[in-house]
PDB file of C-alpha atoms and ligand atoms in Angstrom:
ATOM      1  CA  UNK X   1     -44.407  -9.997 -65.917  1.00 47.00           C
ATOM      2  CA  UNK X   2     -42.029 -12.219 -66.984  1.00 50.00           C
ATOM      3  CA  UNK X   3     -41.555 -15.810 -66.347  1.00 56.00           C
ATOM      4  CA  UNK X   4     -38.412 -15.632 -64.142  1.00 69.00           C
ATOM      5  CA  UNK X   5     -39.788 -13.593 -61.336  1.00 86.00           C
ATOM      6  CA  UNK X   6     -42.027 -15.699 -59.229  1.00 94.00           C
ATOM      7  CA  UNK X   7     -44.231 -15.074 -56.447  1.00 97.00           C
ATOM      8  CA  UNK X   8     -44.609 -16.923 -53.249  1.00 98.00           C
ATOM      9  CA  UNK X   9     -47.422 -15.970 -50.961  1.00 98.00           C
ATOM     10  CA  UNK X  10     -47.646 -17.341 -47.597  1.00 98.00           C
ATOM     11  CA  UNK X  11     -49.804 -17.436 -44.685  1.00 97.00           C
ATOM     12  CA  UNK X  12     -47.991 -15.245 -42.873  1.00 97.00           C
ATOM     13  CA  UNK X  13     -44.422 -13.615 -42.471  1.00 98.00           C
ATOM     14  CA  UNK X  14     -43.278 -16.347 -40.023  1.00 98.00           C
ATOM     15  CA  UNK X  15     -43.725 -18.693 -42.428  1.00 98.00           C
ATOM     16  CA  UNK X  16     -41.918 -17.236 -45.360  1.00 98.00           C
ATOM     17  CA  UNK X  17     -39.103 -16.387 -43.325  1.00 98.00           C
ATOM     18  CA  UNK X  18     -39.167 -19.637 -42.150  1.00 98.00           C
ATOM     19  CA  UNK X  19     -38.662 -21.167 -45.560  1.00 98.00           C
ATOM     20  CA  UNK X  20     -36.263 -18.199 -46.942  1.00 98.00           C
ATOM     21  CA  UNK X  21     -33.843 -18.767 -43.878  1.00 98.00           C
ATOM     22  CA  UNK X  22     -34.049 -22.538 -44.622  1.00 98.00           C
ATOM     23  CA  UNK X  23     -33.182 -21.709 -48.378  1.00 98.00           C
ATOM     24  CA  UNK X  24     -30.301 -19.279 -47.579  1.00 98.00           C
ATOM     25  CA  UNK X  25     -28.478 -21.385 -44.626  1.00 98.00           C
ATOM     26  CA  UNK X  26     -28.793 -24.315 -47.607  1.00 98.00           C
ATOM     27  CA  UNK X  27     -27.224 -22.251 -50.138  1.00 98.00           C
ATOM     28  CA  UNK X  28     -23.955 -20.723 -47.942  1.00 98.00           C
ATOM     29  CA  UNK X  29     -23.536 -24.214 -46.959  1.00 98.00           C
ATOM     30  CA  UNK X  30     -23.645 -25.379 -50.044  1.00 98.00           C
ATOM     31  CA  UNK X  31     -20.632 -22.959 -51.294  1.00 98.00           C
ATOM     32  CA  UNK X  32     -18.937 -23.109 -48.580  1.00 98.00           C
ATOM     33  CA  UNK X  33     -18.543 -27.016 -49.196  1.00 98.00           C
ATOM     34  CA  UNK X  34     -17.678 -26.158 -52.930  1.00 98.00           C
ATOM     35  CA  UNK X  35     -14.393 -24.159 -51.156  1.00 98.00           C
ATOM     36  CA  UNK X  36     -15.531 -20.695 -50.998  1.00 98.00           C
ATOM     37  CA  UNK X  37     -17.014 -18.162 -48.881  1.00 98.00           C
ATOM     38  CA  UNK X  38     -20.901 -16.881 -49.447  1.00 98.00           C
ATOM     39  CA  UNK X  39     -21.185 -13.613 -50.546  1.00 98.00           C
ATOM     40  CA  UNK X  40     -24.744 -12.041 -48.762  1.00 98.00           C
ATOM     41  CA  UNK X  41     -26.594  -8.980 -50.073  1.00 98.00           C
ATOM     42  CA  UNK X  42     -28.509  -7.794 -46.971  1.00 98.00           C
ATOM     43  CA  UNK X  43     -31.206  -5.111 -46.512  1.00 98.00           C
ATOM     44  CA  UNK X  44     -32.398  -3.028 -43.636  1.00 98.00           C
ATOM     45  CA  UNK X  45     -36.172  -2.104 -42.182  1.00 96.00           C
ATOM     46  CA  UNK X  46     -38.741  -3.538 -40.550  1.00 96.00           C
ATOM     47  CA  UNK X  47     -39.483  -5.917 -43.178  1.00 98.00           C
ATOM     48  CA  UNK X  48     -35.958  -8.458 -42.569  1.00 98.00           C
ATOM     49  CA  UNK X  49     -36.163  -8.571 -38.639  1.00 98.00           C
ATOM     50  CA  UNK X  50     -38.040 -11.631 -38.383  1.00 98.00           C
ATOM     51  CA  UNK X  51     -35.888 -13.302 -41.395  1.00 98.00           C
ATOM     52  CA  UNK X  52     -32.743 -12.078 -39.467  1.00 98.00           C
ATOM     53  CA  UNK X  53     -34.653 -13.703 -36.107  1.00 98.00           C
ATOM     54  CA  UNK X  54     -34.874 -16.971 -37.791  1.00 98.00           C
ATOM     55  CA  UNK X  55     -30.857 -16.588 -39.636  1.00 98.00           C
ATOM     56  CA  UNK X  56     -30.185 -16.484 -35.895  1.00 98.00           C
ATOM     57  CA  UNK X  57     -32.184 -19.993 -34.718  1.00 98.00           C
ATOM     58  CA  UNK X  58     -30.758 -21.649 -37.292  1.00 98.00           C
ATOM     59  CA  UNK X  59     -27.276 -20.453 -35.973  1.00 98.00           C
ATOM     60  CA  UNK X  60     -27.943 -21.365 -32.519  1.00 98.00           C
ATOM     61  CA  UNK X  61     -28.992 -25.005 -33.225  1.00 98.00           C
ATOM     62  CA  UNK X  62     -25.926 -25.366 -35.087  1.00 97.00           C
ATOM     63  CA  UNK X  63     -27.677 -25.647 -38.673  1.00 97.00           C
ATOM     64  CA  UNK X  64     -25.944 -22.401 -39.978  1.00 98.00           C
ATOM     65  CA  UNK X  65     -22.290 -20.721 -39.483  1.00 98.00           C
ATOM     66  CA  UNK X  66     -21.012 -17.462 -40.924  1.00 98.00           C
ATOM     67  CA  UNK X  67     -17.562 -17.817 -40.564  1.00 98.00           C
ATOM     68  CA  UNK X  68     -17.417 -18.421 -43.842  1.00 98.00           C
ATOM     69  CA  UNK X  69     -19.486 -15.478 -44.462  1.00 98.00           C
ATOM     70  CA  UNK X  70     -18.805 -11.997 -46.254  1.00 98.00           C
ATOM     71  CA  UNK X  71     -21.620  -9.204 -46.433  1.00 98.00           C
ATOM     72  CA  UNK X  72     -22.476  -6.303 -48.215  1.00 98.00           C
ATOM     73  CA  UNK X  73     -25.695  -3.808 -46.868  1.00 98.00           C
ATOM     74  CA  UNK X  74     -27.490  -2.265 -49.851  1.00 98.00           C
ATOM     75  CA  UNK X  75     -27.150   1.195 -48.095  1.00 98.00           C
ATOM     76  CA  UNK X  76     -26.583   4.130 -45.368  1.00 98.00           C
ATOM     77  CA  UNK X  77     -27.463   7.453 -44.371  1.00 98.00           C
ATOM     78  CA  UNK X  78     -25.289  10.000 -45.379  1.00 98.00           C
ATOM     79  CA  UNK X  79     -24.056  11.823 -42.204  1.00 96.00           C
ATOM     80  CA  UNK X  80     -25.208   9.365 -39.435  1.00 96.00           C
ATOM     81  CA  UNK X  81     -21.966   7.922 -37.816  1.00 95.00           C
ATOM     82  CA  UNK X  82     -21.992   3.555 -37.620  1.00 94.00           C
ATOM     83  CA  UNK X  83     -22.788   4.324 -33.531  1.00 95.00           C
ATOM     84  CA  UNK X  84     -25.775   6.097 -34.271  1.00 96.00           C
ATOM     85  CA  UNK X  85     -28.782   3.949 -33.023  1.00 97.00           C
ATOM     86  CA  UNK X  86     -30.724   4.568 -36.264  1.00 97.00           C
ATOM     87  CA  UNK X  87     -27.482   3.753 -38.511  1.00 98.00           C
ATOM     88  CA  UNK X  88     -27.544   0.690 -40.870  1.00 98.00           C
ATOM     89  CA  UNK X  89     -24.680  -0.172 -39.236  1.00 98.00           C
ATOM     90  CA  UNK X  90     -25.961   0.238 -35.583  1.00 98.00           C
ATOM     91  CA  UNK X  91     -29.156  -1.580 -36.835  1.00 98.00           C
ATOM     92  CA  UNK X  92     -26.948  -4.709 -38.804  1.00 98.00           C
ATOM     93  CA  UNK X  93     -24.798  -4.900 -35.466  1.00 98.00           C
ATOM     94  CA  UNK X  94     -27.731  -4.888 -33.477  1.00 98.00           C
ATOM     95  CA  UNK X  95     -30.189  -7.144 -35.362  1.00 98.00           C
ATOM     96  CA  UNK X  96     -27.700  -9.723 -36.524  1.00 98.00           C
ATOM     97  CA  UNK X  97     -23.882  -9.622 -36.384  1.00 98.00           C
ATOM     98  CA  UNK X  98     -23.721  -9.458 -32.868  1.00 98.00           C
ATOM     99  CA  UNK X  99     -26.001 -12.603 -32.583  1.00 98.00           C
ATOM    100  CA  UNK X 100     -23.917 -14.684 -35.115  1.00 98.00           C
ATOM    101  CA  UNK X 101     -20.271 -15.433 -35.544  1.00 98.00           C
ATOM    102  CA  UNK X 102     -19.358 -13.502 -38.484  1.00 98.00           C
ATOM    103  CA  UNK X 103     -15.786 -12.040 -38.715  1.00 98.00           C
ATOM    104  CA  UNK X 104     -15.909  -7.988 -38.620  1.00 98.00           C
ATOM    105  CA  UNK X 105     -13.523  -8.006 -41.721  1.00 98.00           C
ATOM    106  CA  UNK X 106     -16.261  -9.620 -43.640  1.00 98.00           C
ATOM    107  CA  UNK X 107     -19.113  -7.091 -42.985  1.00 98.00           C
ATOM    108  CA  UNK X 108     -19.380  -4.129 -45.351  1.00 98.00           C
ATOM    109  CA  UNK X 109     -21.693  -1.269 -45.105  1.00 98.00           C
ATOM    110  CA  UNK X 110     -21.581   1.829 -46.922  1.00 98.00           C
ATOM    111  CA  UNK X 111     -19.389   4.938 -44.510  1.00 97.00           C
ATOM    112  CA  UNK X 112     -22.323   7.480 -44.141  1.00 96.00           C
ATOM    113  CA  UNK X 113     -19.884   9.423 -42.679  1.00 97.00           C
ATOM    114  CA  UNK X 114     -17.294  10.374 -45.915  1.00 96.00           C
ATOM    115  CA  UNK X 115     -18.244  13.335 -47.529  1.00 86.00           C
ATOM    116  CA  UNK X 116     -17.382  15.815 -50.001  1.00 88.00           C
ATOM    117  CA  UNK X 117     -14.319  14.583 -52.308  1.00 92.00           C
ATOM    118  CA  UNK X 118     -13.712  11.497 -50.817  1.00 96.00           C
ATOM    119  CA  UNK X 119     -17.649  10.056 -51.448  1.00 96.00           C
ATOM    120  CA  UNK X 120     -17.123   8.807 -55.271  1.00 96.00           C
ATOM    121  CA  UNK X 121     -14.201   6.688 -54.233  1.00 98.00           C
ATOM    122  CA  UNK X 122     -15.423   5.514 -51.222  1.00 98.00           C
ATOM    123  CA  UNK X 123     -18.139   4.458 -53.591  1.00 98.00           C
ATOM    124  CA  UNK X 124     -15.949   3.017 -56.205  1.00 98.00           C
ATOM    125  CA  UNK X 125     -13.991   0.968 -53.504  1.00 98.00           C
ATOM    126  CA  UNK X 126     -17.380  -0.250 -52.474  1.00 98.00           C
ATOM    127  CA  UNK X 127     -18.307  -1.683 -55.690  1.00 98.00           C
ATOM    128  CA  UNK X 128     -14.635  -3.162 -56.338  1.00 98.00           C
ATOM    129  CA  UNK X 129     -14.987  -4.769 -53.300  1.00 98.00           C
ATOM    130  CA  UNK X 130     -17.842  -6.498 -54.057  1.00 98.00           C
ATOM    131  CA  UNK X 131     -16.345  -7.562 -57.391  1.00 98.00           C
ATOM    132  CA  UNK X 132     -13.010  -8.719 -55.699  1.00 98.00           C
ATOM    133  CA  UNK X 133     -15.254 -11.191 -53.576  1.00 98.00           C
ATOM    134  CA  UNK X 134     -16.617 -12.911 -56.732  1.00 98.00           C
ATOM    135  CA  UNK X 135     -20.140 -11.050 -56.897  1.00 98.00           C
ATOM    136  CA  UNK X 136     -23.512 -11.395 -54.447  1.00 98.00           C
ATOM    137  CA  UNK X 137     -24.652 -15.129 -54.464  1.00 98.00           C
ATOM    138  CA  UNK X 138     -27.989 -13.909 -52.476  1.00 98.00           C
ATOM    139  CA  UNK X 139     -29.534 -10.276 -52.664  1.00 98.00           C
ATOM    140  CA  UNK X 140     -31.960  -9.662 -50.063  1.00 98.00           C
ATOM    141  CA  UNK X 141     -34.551  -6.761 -50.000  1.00 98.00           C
ATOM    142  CA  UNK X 142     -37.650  -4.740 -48.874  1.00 98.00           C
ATOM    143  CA  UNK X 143     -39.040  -2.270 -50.849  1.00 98.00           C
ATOM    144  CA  UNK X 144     -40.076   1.092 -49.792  1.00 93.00           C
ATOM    145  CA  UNK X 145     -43.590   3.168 -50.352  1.00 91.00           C
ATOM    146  CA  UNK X 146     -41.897   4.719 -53.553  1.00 92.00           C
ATOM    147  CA  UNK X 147     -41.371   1.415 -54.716  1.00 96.00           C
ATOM    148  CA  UNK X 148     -37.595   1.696 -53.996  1.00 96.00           C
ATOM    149  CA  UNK X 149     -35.215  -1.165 -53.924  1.00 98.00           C
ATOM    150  CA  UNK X 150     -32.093  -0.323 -51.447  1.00 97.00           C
ATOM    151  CA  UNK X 151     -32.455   3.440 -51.751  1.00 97.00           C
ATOM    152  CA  UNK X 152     -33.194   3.729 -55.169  1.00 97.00           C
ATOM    153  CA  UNK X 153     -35.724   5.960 -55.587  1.00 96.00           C
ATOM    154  CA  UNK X 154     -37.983   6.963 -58.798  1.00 96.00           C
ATOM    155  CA  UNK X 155     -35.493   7.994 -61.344  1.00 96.00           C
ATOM    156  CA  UNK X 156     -33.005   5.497 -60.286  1.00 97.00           C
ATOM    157  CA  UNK X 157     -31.589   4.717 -63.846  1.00 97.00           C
ATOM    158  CA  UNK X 158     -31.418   0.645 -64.433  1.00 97.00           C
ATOM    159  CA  UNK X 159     -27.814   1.072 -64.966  1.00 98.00           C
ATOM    160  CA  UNK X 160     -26.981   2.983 -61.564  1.00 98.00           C
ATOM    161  CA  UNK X 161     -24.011   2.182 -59.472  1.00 98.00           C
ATOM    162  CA  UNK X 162     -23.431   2.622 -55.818  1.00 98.00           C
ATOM    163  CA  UNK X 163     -23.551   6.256 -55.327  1.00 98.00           C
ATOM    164  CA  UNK X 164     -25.147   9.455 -53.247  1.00 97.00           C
ATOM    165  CA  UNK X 165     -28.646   9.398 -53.728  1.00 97.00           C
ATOM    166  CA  UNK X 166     -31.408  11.939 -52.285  1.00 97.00           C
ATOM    167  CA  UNK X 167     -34.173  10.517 -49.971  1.00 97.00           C
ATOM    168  CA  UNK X 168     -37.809  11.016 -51.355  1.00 95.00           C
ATOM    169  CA  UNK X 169     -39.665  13.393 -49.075  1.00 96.00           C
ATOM    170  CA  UNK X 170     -42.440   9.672 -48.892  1.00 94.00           C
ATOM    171  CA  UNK X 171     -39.261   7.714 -47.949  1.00 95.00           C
ATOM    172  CA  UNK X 172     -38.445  10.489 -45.408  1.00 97.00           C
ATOM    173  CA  UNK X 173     -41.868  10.575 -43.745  1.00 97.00           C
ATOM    174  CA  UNK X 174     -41.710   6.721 -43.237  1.00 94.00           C
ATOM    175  CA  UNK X 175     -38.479   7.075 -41.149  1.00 96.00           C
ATOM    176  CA  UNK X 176     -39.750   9.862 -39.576  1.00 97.00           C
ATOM    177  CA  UNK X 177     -41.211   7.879 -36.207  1.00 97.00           C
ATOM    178  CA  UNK X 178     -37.712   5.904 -36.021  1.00 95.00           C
ATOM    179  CA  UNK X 179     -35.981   8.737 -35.469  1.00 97.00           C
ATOM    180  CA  UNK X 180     -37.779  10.999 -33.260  1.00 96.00           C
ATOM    181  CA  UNK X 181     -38.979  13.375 -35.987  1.00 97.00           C
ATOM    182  CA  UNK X 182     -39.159  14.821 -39.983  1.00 98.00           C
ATOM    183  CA  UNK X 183     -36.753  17.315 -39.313  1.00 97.00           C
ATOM    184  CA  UNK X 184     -34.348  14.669 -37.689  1.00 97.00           C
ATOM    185  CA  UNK X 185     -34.077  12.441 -40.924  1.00 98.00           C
ATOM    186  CA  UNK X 186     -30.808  12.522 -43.139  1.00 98.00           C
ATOM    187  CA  UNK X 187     -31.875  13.631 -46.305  1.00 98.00           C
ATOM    188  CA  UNK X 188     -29.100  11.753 -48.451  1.00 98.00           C
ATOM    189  CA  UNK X 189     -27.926   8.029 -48.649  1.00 98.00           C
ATOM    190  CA  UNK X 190     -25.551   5.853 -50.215  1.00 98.00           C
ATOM    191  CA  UNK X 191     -27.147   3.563 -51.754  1.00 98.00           C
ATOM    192  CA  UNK X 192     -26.168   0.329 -54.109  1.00 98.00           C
ATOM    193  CA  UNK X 193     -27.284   1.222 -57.584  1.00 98.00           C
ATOM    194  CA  UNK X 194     -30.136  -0.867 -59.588  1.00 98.00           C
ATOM    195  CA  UNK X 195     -27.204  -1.696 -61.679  1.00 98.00           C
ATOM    196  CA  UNK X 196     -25.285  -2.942 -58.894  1.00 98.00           C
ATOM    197  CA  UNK X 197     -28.286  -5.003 -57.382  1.00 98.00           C
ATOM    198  CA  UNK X 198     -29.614  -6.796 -60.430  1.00 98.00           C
ATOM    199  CA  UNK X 199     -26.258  -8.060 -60.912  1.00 98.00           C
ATOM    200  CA  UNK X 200     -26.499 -10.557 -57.928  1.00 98.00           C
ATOM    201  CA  UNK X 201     -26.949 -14.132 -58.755  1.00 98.00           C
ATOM    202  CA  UNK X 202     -29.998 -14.421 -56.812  1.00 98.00           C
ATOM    203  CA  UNK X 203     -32.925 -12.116 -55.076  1.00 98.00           C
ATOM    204  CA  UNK X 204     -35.651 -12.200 -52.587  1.00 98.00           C
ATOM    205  CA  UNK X 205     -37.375  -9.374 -51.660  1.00 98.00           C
ATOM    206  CA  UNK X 206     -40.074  -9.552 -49.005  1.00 98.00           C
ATOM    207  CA  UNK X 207     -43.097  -7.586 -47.952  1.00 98.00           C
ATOM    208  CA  UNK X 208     -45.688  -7.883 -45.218  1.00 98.00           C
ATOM    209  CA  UNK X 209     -48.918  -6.248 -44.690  1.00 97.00           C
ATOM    210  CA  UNK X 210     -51.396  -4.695 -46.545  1.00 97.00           C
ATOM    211  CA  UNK X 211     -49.781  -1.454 -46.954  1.00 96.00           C
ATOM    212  CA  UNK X 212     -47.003  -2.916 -49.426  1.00 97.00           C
ATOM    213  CA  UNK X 213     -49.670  -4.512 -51.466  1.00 97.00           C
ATOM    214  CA  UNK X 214     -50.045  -1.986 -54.157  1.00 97.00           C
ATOM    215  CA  UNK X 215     -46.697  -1.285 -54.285  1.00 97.00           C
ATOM    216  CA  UNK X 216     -45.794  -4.620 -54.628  1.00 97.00           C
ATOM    217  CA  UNK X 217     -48.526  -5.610 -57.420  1.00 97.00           C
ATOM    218  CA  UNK X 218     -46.864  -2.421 -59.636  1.00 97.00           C
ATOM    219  CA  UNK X 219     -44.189  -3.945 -59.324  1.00 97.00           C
ATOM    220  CA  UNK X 220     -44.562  -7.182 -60.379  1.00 97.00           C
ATOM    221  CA  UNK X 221     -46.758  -6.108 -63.045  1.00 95.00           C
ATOM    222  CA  UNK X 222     -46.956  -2.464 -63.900  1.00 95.00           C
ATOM    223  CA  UNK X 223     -44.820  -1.619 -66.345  1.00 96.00           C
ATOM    224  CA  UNK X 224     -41.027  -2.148 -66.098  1.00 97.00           C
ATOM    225  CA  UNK X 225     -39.779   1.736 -64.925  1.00 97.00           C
ATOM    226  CA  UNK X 226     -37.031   3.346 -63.366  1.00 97.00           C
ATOM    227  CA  UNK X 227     -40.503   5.517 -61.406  1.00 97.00           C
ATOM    228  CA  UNK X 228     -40.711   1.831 -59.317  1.00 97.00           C
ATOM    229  CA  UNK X 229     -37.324   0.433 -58.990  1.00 98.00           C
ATOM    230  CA  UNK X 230     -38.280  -2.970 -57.950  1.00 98.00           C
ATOM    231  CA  UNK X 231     -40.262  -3.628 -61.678  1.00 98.00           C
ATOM    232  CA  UNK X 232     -36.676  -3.838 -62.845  1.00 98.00           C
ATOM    233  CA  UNK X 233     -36.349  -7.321 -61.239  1.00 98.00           C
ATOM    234  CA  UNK X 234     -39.422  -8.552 -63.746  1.00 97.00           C
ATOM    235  CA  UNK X 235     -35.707  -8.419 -65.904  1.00 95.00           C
ATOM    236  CA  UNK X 236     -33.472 -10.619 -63.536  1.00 97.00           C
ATOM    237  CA  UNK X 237     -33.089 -14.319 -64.270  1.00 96.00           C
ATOM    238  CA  UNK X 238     -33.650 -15.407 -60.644  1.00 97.00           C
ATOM    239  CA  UNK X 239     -35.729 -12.981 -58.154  1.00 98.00           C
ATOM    240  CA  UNK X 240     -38.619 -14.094 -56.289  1.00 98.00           C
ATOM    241  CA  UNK X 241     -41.162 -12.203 -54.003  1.00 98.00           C
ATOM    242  CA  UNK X 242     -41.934 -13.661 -51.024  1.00 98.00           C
ATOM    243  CA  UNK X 243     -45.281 -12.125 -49.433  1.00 98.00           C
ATOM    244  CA  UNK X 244     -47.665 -12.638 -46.005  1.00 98.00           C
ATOM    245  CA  UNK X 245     -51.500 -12.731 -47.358  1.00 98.00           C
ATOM    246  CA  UNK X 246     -51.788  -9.121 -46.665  1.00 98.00           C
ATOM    247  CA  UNK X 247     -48.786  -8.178 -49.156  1.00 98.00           C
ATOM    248  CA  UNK X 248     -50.232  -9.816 -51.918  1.00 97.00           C
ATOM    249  CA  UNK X 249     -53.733  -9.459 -51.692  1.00 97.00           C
ATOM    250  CA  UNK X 250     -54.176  -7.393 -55.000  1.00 96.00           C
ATOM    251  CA  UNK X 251     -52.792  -9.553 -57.042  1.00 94.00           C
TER     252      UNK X 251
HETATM  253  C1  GLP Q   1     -35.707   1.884 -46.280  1.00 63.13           C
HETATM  254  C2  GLP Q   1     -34.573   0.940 -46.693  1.00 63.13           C
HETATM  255  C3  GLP Q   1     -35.089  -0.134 -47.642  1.00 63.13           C
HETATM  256  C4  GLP Q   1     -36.333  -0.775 -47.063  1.00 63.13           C
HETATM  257  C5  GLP Q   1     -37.425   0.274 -46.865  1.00 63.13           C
HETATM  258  C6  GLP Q   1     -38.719  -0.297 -46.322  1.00 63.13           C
HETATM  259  O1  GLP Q   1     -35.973   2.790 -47.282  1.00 63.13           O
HETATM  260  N1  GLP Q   1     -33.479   1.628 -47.311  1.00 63.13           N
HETATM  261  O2  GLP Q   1     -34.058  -1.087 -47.864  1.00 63.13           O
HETATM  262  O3  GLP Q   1     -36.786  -1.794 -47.919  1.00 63.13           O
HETATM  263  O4  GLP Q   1     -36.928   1.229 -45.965  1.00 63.13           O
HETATM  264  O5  GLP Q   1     -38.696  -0.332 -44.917  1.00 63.13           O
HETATM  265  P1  GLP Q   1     -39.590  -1.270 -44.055  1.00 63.13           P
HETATM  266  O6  GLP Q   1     -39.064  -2.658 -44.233  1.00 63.13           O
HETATM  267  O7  GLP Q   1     -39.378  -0.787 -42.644  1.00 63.13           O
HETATM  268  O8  GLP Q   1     -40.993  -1.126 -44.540  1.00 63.13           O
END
């Protein structure tokens, strides 16, 4: 491990979230005083609900506005239209945007529903478009059972770039519940690229419960591989984990 990436284990998720939201409502008010908008990195999953829960308390009491907000979701099943309930972009709408006052201009998910010839641009337009608003201040993540960051999964070369990416058949059985069945799952995404997500300024990637903790502990100290795409932020100058008891008992 090396000595950028810390670890922050706390008694439970409330509280982490609790200190994360705190940290990220600091830091977009913080640039939005130095005369710019923030630029958020923001995940999907079980994992950020109570984080977004907390992103909208602070809102409500006044302590955090997104107007001056722009986003940018690490992924998107391939072939689920944005009014599909099981949609990043049904879920983001749902769990958040709706809740806060952030302009629809400055929300960007991935289309899951271009295909064929038009997927590598709308892929390259993504990433331009994230370069055109100055970079990601703030990444945030989960990681999935394979170990995935965004949809990376094992293979994901460090250098990858938002792109179509097949769904691991353990990634596939996870969603499997949400959406009524195996057979029922999209079996492509598009996903950021580990290239793409290193290159924010600054992470957090959270994980509850006791079923992420082996995951989590190759992570943070198995060896760095593109097999677990998360070890690749042992590399990145400013990532931190932020983990209930549970998450990080075997470290
Ligand atoms: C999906 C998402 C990931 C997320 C993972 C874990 O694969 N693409 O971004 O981290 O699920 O989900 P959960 O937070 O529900 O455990």
């Amino acid at each position: 491990m090396t000595e950028s990436l810390s670890v922050r284990v706390f008694a439970d998720r409330s509280d982490a979230c609790r200190t994360l939201a705190a940290e990220v409502a600091s830091l977009v008010r913080r640039i939005n005083d130095s005369g710019r908008p923030a630029v958020l990195g923001l995940a999907t999953g079980r994992t950020p609900l109570p984080f977004y829960a907390e992103l909208i308390r602070l809102h409500r009491e006044g302590e955090l506005s997104f107007s001056k907000v722009i986003t940018f979701n690490l992924d998107e099943y391939l072939g689920l239209p944005g009014t599909h309930p099981e949609s990043y972009r049904a879920f983001m709408q749902r769990e958040l945007f709706a809740q806060v006052d952030i302009l629809p201009e400055n929300v960007h998910i991935p289309d899951g529903m271009v295909a064929g010839e038009a997927l590598e641009g709308h892929c390259g337009a993504y990433e331009e478009a994230i370069r055109a608003a100055g970079g990601i201040d703030f990444q945030l993540l989960g990681i999935g059972r394979t170990g995935h960051i965004g949809f990376n999964e094992p293979g994901s070369p460090r250098q990858s770039r938002t792109r179509m990416v097949e769904l691991d058949p353990v990634t596939r059985q996870d969603a499997a519940p949400s959406f009524g069945g195996l057979e029922q799952v999209p079996t492509h995404a598009i996903s950021m690229g580990c290239g793409t997500i290193l290159e924010a300024r600054k992470i957090a990637l959270l994980a509850w419960g006791a079923g992420k903790a082996a995951i989590v502990r190759e992570a943070l100290t198995g060896p760095i591989s593109d097999q677990v795409s998360a070890s690749f932020l042992q590399e990145h100058p400013d990532a931190t984990f932020y983990l209930d008891a549970e998450a990080g008992s075997a470290l």
